[in-house]
PDB file of C-alpha atoms in Angstrom:
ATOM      1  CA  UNK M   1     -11.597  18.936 -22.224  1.00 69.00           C
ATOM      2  CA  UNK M   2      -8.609  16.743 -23.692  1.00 93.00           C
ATOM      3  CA  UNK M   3      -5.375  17.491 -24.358  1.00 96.00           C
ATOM      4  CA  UNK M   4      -5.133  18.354 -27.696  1.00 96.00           C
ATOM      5  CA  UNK M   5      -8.671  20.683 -27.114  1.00 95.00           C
ATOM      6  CA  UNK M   6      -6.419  22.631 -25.127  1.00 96.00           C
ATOM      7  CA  UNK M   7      -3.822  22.802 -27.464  1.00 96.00           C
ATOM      8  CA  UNK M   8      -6.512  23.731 -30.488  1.00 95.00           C
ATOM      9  CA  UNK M   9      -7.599  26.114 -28.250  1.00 94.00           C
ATOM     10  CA  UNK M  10      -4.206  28.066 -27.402  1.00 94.00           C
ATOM     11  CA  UNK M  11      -2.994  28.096 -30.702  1.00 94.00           C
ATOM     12  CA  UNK M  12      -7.013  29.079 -32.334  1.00 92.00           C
ATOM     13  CA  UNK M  13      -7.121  31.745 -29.726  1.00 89.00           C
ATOM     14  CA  UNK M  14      -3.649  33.362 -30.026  1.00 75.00           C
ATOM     15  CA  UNK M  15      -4.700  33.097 -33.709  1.00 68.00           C
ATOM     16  CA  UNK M  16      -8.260  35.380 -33.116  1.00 67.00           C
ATOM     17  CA  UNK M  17      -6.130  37.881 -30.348  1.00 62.00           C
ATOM     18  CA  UNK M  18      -3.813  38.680 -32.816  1.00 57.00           C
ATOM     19  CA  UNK M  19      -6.617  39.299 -35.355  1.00 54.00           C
ATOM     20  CA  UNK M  20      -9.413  40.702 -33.480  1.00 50.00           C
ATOM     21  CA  UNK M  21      -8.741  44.279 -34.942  1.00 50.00           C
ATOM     22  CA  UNK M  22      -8.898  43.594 -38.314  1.00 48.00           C
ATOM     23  CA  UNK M  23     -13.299  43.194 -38.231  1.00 47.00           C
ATOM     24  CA  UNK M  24     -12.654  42.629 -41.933  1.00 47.00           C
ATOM     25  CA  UNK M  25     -11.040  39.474 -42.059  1.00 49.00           C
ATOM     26  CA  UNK M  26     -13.402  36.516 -42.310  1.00 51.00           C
ATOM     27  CA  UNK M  27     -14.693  34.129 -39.330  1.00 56.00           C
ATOM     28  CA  UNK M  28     -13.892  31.068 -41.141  1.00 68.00           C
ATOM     29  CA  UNK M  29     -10.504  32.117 -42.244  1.00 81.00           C
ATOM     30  CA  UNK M  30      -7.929  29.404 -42.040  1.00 90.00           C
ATOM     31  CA  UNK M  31      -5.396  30.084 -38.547  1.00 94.00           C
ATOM     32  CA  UNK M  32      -1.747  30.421 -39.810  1.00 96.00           C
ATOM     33  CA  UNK M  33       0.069  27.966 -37.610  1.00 96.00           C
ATOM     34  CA  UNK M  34       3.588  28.481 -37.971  1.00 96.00           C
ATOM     35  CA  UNK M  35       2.576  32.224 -37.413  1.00 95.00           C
ATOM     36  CA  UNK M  36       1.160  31.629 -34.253  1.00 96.00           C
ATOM     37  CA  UNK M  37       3.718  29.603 -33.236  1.00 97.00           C
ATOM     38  CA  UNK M  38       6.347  31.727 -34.494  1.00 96.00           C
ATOM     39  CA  UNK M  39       5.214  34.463 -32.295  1.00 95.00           C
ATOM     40  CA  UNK M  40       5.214  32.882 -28.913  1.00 96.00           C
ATOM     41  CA  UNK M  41       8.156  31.283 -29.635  1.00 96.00           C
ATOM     42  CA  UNK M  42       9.795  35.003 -30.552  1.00 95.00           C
ATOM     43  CA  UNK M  43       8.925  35.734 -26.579  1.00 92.00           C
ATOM     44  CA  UNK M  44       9.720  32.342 -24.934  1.00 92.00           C
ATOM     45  CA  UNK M  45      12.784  33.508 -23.762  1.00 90.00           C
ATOM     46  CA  UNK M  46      14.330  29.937 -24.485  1.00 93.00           C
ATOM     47  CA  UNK M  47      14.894  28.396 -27.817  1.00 94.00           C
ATOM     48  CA  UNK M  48      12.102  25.618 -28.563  1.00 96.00           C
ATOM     49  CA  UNK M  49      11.863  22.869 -31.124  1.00 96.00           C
ATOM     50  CA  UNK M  50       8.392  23.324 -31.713  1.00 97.00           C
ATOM     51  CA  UNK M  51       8.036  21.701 -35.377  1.00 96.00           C
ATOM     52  CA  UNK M  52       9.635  18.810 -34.525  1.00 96.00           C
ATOM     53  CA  UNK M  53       9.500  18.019 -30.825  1.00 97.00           C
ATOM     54  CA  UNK M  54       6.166  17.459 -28.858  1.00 98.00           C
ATOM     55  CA  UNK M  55       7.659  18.563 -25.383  1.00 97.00           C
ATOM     56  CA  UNK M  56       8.692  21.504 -26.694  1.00 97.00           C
ATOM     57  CA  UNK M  57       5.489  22.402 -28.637  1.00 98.00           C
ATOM     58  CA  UNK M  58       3.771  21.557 -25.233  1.00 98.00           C
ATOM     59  CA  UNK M  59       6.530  23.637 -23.288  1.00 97.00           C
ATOM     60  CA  UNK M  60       5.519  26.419 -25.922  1.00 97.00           C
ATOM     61  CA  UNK M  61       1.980  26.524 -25.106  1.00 97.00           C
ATOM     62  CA  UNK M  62       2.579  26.284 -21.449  1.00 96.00           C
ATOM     63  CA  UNK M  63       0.891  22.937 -21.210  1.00 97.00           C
ATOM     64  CA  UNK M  64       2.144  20.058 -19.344  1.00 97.00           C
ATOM     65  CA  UNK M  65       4.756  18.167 -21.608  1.00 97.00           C
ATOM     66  CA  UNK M  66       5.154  15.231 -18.979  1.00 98.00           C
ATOM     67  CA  UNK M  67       5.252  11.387 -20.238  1.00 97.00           C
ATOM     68  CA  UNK M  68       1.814  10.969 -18.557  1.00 97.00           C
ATOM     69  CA  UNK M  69       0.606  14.002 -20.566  1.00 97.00           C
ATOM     70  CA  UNK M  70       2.285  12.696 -23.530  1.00 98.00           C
ATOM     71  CA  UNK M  71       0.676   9.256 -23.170  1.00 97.00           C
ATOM     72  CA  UNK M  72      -2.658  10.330 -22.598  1.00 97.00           C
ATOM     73  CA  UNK M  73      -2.368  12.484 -25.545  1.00 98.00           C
ATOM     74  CA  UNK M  74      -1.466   9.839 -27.777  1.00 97.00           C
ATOM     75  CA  UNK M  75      -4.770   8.055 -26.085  1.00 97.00           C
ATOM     76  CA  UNK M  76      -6.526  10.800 -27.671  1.00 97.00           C
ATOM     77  CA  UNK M  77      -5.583  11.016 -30.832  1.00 97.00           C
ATOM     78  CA  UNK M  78      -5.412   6.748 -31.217  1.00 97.00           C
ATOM     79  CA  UNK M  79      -1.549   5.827 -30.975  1.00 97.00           C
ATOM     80  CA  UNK M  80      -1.692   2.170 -31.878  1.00 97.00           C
ATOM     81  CA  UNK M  81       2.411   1.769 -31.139  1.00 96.00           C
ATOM     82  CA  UNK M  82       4.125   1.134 -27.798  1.00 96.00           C
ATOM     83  CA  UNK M  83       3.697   4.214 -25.212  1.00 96.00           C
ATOM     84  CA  UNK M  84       6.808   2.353 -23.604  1.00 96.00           C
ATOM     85  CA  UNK M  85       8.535   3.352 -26.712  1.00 97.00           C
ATOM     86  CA  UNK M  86       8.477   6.852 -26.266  1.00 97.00           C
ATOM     87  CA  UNK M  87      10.593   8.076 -29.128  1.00 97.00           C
ATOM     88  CA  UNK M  88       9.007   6.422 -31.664  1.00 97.00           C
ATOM     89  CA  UNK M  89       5.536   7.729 -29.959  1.00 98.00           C
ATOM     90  CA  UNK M  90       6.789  11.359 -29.508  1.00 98.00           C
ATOM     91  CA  UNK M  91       7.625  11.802 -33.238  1.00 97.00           C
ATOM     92  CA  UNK M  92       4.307  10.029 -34.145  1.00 97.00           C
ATOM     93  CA  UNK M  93       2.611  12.650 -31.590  1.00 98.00           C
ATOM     94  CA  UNK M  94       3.797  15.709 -33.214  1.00 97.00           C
ATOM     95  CA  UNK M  95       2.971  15.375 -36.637  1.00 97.00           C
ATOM     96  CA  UNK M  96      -0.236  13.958 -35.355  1.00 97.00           C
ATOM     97  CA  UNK M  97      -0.991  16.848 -33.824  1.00 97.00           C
ATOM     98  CA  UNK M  98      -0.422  18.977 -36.507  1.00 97.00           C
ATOM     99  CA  UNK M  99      -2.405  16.566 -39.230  1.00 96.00           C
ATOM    100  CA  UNK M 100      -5.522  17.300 -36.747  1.00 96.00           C
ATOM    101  CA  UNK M 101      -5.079  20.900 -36.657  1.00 96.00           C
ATOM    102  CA  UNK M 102      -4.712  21.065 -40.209  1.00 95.00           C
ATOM    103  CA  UNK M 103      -7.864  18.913 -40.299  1.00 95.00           C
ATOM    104  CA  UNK M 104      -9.622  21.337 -37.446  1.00 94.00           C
ATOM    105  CA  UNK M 105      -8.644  24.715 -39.830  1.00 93.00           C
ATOM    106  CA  UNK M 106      -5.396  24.994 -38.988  1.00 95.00           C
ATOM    107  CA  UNK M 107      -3.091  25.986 -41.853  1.00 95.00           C
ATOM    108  CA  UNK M 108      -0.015  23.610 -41.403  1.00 95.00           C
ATOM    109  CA  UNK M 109       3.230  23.403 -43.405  1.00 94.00           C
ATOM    110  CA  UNK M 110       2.963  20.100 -45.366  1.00 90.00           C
ATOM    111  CA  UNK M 111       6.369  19.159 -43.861  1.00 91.00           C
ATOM    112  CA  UNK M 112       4.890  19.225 -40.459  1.00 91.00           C
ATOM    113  CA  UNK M 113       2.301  16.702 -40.648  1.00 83.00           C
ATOM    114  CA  UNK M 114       4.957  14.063 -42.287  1.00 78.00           C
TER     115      UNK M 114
END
């Protein structure tokens, strides 16, 4: 499984832990993002950057927020731009990642994904 599997998969499953009671609520329902996110960043016990910084979105989901991790991320998801230049590819990364998990039925704040 990739990287940003794994990530789909922490955020999707807080998503259905936190919503597992409620029987009534549909299977395909869009997962609230910034809710999800929200929440485990309410307990982090650190303050993370987590809608604008990739480590610290990683660092949320306690995933590996390395530069190898970071680079083979940006593997996945078809970075065309320098991994040498890792600022540029670190913002590119982020809002990446939240374009796909809008894409995957994620429900993402529009000002994430630019």
């Amino acid at each position: 499984m990739g990287l940003f599997s794994t990530i789909m998969s922490k955020i999707f499953g807080h998503a259905e832990a936190a919503t597992a009671p409620a029987a009534a609520a549909p299977a395909a329902a869009p997962v609230d993002v910034d809710a999800v996110l929200s929440g485990l960043a309410a307990n982090a016990g650190q303050p993370l950057n987590y809608k604008t910084s990739i480590v610290d979105l990683l660092k949320l989901l306690g995933l590996d927020s390395s530069l190898q991790s970071r680079k083979e991320l940006a593997g996945e998801l078809h970075y065309s731009g320098s991994t040498d230049d890792t600022a540029t590819m670190n913002v590119w990364l982020i809002k990446q990642v939240y374009a796909e998990l809008a894409k995957n039925g994620g429900k993402v704040p529009a000002d994430w994904t630019h």
